[in-house]
Short mmCIF file of C-alpha atoms in Angstrom, two decimals:
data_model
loop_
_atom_site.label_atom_id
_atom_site.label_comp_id
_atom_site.label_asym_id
_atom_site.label_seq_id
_atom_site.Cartn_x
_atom_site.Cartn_y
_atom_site.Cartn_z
CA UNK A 22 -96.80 115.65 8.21
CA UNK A 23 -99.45 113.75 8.47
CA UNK A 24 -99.71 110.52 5.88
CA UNK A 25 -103.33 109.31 4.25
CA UNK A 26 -103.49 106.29 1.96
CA UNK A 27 -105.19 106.21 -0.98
CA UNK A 28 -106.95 103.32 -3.15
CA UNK A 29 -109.04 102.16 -5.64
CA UNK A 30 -111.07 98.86 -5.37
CA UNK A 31 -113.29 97.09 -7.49
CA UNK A 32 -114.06 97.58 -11.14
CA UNK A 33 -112.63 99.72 -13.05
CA UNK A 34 -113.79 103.44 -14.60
CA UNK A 35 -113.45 106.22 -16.18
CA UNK A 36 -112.81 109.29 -13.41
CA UNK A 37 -110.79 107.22 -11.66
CA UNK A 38 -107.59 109.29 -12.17
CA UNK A 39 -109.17 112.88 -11.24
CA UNK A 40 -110.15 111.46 -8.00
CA UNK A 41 -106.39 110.65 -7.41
CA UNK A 42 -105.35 113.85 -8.71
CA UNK A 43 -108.30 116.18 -6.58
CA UNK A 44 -107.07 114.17 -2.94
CA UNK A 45 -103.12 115.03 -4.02
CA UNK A 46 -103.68 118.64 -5.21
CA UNK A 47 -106.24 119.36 -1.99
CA UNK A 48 -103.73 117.77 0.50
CA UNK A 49 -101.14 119.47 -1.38
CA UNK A 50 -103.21 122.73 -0.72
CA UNK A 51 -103.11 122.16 2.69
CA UNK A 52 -99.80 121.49 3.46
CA UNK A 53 -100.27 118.63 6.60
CA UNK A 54 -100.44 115.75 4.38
CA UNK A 55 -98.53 113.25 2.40
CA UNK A 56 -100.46 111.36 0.41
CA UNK A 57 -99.84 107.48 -0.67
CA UNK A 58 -101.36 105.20 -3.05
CA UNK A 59 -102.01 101.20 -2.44
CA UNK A 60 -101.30 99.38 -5.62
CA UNK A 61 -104.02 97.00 -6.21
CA UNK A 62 -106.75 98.40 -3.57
CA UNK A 63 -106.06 96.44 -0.29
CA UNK A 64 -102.67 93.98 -2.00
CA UNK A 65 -100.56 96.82 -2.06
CA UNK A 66 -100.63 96.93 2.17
CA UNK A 67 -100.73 93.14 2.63
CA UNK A 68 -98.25 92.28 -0.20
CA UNK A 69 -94.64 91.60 1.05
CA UNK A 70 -93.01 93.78 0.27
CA UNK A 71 -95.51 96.26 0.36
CA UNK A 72 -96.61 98.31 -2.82
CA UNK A 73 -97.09 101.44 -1.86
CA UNK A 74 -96.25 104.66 -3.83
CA UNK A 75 -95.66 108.43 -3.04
CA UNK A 76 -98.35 110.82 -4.91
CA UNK A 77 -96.28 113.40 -5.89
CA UNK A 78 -97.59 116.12 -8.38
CA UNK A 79 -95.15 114.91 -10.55
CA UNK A 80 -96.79 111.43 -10.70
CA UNK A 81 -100.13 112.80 -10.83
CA UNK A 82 -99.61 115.55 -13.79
CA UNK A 83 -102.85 115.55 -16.16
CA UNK A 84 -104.11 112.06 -15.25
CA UNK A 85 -107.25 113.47 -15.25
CA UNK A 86 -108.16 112.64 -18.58
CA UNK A 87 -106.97 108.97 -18.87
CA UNK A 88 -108.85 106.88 -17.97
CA UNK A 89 -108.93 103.61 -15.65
CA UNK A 90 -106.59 104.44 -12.47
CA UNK A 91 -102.73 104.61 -11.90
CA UNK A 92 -102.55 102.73 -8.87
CA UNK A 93 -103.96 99.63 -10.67
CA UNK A 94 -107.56 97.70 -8.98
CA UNK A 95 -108.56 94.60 -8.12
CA UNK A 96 -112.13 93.02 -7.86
CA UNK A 97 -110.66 89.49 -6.23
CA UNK A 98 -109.02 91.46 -2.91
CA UNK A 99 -111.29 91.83 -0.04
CA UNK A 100 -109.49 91.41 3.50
CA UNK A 101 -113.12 89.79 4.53
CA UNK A 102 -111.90 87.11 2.19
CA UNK A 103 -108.48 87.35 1.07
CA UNK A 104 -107.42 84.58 -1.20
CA UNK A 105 -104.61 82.50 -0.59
CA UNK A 106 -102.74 79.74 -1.23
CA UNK A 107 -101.66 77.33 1.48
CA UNK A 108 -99.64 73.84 0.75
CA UNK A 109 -101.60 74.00 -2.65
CA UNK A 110 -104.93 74.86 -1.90
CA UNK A 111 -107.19 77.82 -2.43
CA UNK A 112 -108.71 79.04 0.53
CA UNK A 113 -110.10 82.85 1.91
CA UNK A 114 -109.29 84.33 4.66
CA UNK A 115 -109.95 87.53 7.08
CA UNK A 116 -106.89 89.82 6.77
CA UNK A 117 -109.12 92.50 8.29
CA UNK A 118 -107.18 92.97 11.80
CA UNK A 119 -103.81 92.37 9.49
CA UNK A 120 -104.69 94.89 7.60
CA UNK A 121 -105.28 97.51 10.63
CA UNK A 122 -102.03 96.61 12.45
CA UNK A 123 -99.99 96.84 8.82
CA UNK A 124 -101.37 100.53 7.84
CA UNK A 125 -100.60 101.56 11.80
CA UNK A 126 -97.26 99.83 11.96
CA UNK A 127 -96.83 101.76 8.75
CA UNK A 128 -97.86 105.26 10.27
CA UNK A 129 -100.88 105.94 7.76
CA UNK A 130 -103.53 108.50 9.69
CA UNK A 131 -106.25 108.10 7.32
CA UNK A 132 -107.80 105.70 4.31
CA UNK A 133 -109.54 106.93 1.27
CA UNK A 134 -111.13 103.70 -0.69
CA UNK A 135 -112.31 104.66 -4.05
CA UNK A 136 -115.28 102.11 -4.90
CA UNK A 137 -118.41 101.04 -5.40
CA UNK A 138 -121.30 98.84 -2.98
CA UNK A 139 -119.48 95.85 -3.02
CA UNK A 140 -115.96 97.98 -1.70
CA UNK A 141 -117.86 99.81 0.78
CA UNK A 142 -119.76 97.74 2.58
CA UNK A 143 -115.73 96.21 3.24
CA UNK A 144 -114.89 100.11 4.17
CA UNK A 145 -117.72 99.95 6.53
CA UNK A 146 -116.54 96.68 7.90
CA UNK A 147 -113.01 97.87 8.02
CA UNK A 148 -114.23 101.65 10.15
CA UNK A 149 -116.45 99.58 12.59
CA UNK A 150 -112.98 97.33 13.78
CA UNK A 151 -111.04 100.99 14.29
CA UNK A 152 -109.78 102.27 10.45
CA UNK A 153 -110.30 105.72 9.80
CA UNK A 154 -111.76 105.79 6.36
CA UNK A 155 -113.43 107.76 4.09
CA UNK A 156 -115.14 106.71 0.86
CA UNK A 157 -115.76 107.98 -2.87
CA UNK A 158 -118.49 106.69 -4.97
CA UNK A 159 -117.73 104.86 -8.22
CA UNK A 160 -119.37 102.31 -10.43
CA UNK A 161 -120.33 102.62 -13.97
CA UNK A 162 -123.57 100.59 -12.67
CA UNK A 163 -124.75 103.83 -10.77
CA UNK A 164 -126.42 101.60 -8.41
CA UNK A 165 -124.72 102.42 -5.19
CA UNK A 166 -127.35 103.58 -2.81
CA UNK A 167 -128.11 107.52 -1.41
CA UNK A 168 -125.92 109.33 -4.88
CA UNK A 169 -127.62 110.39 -8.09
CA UNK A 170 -124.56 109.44 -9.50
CA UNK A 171 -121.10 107.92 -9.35
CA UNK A 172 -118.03 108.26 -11.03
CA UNK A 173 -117.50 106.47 -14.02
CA UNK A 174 -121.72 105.91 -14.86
CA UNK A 175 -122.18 109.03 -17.29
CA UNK A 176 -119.09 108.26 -19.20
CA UNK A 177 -120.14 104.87 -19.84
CA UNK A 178 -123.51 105.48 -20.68
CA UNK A 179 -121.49 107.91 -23.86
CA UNK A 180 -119.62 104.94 -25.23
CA UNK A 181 -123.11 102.85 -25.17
CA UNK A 182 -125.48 105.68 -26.94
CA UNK A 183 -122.26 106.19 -29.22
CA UNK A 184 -122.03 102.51 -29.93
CA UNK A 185 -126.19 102.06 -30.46
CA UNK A 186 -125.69 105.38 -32.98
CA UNK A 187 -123.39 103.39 -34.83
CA UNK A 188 -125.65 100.62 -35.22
CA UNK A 189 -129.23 101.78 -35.90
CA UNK A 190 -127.48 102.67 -39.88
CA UNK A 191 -126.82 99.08 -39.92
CA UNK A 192 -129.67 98.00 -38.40
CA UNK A 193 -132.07 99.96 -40.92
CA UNK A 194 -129.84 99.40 -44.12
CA UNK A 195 -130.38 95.71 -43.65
CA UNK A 196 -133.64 95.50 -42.42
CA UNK A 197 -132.83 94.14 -39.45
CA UNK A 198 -132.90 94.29 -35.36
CA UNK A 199 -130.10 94.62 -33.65
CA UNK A 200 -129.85 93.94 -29.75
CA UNK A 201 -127.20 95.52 -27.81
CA UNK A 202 -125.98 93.95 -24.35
CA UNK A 203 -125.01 96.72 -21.92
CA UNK A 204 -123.43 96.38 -18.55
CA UNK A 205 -125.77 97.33 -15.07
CA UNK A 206 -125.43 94.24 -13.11
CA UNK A 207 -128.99 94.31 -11.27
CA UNK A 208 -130.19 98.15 -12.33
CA UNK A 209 -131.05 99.51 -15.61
CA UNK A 210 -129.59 102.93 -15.24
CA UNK A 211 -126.98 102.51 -17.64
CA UNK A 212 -129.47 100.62 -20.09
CA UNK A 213 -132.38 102.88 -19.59
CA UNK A 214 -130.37 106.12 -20.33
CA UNK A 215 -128.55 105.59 -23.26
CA UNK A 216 -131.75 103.43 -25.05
CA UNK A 217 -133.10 107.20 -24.61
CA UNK A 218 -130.52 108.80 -25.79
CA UNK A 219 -130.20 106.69 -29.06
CA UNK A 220 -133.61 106.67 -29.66
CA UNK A 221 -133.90 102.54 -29.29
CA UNK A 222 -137.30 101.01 -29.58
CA UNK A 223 -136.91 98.63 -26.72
CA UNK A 224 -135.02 98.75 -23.55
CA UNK A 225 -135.26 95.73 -21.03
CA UNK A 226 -134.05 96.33 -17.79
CA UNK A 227 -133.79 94.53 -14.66
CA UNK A 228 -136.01 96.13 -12.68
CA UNK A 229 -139.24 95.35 -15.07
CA UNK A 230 -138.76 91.53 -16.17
CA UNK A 231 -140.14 91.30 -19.84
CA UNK A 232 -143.03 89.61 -21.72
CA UNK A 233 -141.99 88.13 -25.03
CA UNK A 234 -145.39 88.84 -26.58
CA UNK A 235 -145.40 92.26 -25.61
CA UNK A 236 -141.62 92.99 -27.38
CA UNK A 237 -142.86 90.39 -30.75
CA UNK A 238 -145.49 92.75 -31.06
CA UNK A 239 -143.91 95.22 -30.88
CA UNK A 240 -141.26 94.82 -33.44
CA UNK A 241 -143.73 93.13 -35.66
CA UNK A 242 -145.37 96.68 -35.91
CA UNK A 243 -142.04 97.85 -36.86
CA UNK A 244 -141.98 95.52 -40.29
CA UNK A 245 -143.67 95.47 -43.14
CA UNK A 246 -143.02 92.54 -45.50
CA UNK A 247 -139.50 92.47 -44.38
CA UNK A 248 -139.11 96.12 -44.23
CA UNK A 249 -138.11 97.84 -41.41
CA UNK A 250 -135.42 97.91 -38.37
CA UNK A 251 -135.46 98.08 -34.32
CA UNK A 252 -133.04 98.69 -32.10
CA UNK A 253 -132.95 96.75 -28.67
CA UNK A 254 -130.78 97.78 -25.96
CA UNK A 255 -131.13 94.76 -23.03
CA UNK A 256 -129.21 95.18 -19.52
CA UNK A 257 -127.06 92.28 -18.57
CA UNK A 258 -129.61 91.51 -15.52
CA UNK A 259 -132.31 91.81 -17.99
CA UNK A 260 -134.74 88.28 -17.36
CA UNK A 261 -138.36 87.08 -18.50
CA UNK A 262 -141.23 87.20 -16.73
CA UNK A 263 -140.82 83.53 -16.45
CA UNK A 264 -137.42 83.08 -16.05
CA UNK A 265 -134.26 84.47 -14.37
CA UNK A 266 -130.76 86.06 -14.96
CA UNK A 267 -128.67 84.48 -17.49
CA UNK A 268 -125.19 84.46 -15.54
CA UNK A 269 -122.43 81.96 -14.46
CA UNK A 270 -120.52 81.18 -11.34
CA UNK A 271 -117.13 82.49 -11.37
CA UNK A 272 -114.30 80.21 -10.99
CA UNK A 273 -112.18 82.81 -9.83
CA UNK A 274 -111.50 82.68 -5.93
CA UNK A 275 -112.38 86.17 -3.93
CA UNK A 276 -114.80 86.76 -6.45
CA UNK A 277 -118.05 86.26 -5.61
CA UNK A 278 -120.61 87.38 -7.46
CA UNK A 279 -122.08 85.87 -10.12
CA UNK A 280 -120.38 86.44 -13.92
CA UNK A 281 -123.65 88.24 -16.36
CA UNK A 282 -124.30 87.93 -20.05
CA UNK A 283 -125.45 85.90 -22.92
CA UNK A 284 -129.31 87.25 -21.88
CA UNK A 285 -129.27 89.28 -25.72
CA UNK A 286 -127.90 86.05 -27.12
CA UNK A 287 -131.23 84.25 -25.56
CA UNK A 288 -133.80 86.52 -26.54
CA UNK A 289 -132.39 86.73 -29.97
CA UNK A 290 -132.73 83.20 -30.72
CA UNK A 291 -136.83 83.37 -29.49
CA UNK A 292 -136.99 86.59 -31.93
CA UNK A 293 -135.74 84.37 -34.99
CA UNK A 294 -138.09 81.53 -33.91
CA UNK A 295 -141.34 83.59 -34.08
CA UNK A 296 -141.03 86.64 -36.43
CA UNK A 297 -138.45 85.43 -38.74
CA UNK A 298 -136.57 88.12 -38.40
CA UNK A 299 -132.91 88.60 -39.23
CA UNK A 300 -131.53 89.25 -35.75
CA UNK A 301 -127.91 90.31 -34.52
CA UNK A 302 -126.42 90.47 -31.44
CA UNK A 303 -123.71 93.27 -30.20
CA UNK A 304 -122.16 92.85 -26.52
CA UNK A 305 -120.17 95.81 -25.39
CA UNK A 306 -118.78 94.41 -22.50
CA UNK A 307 -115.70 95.73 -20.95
CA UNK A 308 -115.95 98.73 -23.66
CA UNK A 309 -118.15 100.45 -21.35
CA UNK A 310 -115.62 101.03 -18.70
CA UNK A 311 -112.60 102.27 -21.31
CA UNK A 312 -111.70 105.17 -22.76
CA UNK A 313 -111.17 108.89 -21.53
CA UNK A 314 -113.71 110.32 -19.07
CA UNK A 315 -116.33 112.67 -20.16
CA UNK A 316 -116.64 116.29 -18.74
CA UNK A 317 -119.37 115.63 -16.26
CA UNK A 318 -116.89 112.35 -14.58
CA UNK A 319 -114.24 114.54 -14.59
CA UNK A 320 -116.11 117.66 -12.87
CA UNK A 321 -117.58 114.97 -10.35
CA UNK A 322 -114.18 112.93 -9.47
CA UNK A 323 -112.86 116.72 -8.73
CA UNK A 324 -115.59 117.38 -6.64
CA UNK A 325 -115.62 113.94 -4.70
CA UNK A 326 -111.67 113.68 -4.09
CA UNK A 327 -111.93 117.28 -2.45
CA UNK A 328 -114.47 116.45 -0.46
CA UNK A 329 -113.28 113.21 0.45
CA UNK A 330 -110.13 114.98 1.73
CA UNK A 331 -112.25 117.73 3.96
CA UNK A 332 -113.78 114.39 5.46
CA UNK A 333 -110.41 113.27 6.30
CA UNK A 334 -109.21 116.81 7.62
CA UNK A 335 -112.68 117.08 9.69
CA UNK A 336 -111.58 113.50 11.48
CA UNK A 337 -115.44 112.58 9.75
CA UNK A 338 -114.42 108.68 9.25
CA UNK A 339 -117.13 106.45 8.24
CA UNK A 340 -118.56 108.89 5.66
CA UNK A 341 -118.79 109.01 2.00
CA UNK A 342 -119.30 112.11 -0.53
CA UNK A 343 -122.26 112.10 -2.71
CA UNK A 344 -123.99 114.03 -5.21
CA UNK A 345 -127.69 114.50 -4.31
CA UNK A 346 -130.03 117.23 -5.83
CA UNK A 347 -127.15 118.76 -7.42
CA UNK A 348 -124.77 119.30 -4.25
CA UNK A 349 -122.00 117.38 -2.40
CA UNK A 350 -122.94 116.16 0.54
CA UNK A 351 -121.66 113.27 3.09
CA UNK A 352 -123.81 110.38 4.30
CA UNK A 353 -122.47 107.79 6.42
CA UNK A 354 -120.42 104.42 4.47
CA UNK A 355 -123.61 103.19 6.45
CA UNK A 356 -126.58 104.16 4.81
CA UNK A 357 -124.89 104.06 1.43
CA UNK A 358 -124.76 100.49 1.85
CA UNK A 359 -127.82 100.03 3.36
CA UNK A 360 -129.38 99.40 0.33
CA UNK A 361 -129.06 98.44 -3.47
CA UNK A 362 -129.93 101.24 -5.66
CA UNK A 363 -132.71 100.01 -8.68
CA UNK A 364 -134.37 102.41 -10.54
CA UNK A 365 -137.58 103.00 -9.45
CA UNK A 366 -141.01 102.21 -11.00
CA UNK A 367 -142.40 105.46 -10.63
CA UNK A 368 -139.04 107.16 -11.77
CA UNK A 369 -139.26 109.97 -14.59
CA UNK A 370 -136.77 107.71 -16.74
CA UNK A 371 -139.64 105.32 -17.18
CA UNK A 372 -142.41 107.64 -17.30
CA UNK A 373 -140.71 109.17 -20.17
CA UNK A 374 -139.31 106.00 -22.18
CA UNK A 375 -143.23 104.86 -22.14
CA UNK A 376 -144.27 108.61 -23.31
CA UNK A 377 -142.12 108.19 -26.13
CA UNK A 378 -143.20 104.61 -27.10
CA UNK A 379 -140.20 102.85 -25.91
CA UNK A 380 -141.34 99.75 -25.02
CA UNK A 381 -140.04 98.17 -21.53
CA UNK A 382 -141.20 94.45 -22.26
CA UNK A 383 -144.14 94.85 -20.03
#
């Protein structure tokens, strides 16, 4: 029997689970694998002891529809830049070529990393020094480069329209304007599709920085002597014309990037200054990537564990599944980190939110 590891890294999501479930029912199907699961993405190899577990169907019964992921994740464990602690102090290191000789030593054939840009472009690192790995596309964000979509991004974008439902009543029994703070990092996608769903009158994203004049004028159309509502749905990366992101270094060592939020906060405070306007602020946060996966996640983590396993069984290491045009296809862990995926000024999501007089901030 031949043994493949499995793991999710990064960020949380909803879909998480099926993709487990798909790799250990395919393999299962097959009958030449065993299939394992790294607690904690890359920990679970370079802990000692190890913390590895055995996927049996048993452990992986209806998993499907919970949602985050069994075999636990971490955002703070890159083997690039593994932190540790030596005589007291913090430092990072590169557990890379550790990491290699540990999942040989340990008789694994194959790697499946479940994650997003940030996890792949350390999959591509890790398959250009000798591992055989495969990846599968996740992110709420949507903004990993060369898929339509990733695991995790539709579900997310549910809980957000469901949450902006929820508060255009209260928004237009109190005459007021409500912003809502949704999660994106640097893209819009998550923003831009549920301010269409709910029917917001303003979505800021990233990708279009905003004018202040153009989104006071447009909410003063909106009142009349005090009368009236909007609903504003801003992206976390959202930024003026004139300004930049609102975000904060992290003081958490192996983590990186920069921590986002407190941009609906800002631009609520210069709608109260010039419009008078009774102005509240709802950040969903860590909401977003909760709950149980919708239908389309759960379809789509089927579909990418299976195919993630054919990649393994083909010996086609390096590549990724992704959903393009409506099929599964792989591109190389190469190209879909070759690039950050924005959404794109001529897309049809924009086209559309201006047809319907949703107004972008520019």
């Amino acid at each position: 029997m031949k043994k493949l590891l499995l793991l999710t890294s990064g960020g949380d999501c909803p879909g998480l689970n099926g993709v487990i479930r798909a790799v250990v029912k395919a393999a299962e199907h097959d009958g030449n694998w065993q299939v394992y699961g790294s607690r904690r993405a890359y920990c679970g190899v370079l802990e000692t002891p190890n913390d590895i577990v055995h996927l049996t169907n048993e452990l992986i019964a209806g998993i499907h529809v919970r949602g985050g992921t069994i075999l636990e994740t971490v955002n703070k464990g890159n083997p690039i830049a593994f932190p540790i602690n030596v005589d007291g102090k913090h430092l990072l290191v590169d557990r890379s070529k550790e990491l290699i000789e540990k999942l040989a030593e340990l008789g694994f054939d194959a790697v499946i990393n479940i994650g997003g840009d940030g996890s792949h472009k350390v999959s591509q690192h890790l398959f250009e020094h000798g591992l055989n790995i495969v990846g599968v596309p996740k992110t709420i964000d949507n903004d990993l480069y060369g898929t339509d979509y990733t695991i995790g991004f539709q579900t997310a974008v549910d809980t957000a329209t469901e949450a902006i439902d929820r508060l255009i009543p209260t928004a237009q029994s109190h005459n007021r304007v409500i912003i809502t703070e949704v999660m994106g990092r640097d893209a819009g996608w998550i923003c831009l599709h549920s301010a269409i769903a709910a029917g917001a009158e303003v979505a800021l994203i990233p990708e279009i920085p905003y004018d202040i004049e153009v989104i006071k004028a447009k909410l003063a159309s909106r009142f009349d002597k005090g009368h009236g509502f909007a609903n504003i749905v801003i992206s976390e990366g959202a930024k003026p014309v004139a300004g930049g992101v609102v975000s904060k270094q992290s003081n958490e060592l192996g983590y990186e990037n920069p921590v986002l939020g407190g941009i609906a906060e800002e631009l609520a405070s210069q709608i109260r200054v010039a419009l008078d306007l009774d102005v509240r602020v709802t950040v969903l946060g860590h909401i977003q990537r909760g709950g149980t996966p919708n239908a389309f996640d759960r379809v789509l983590a089927a579909e990418f564990g299976v195919q993630a396993f054919e990649l393994v069984k083909q010996g086609r290491f390096g590549f990724i599944p992704v959903s393009k045009d409506g099929e599964i296809k792989p591109i190389s862990l190469k190209e879909a980190t070759s690039e950050y995926r924005f959404i794109p000024s001529e897309h049809s999501l924009i086209t559309s939110a201006r047809a319907m007089g949703i107004c972008l901030g520019y």
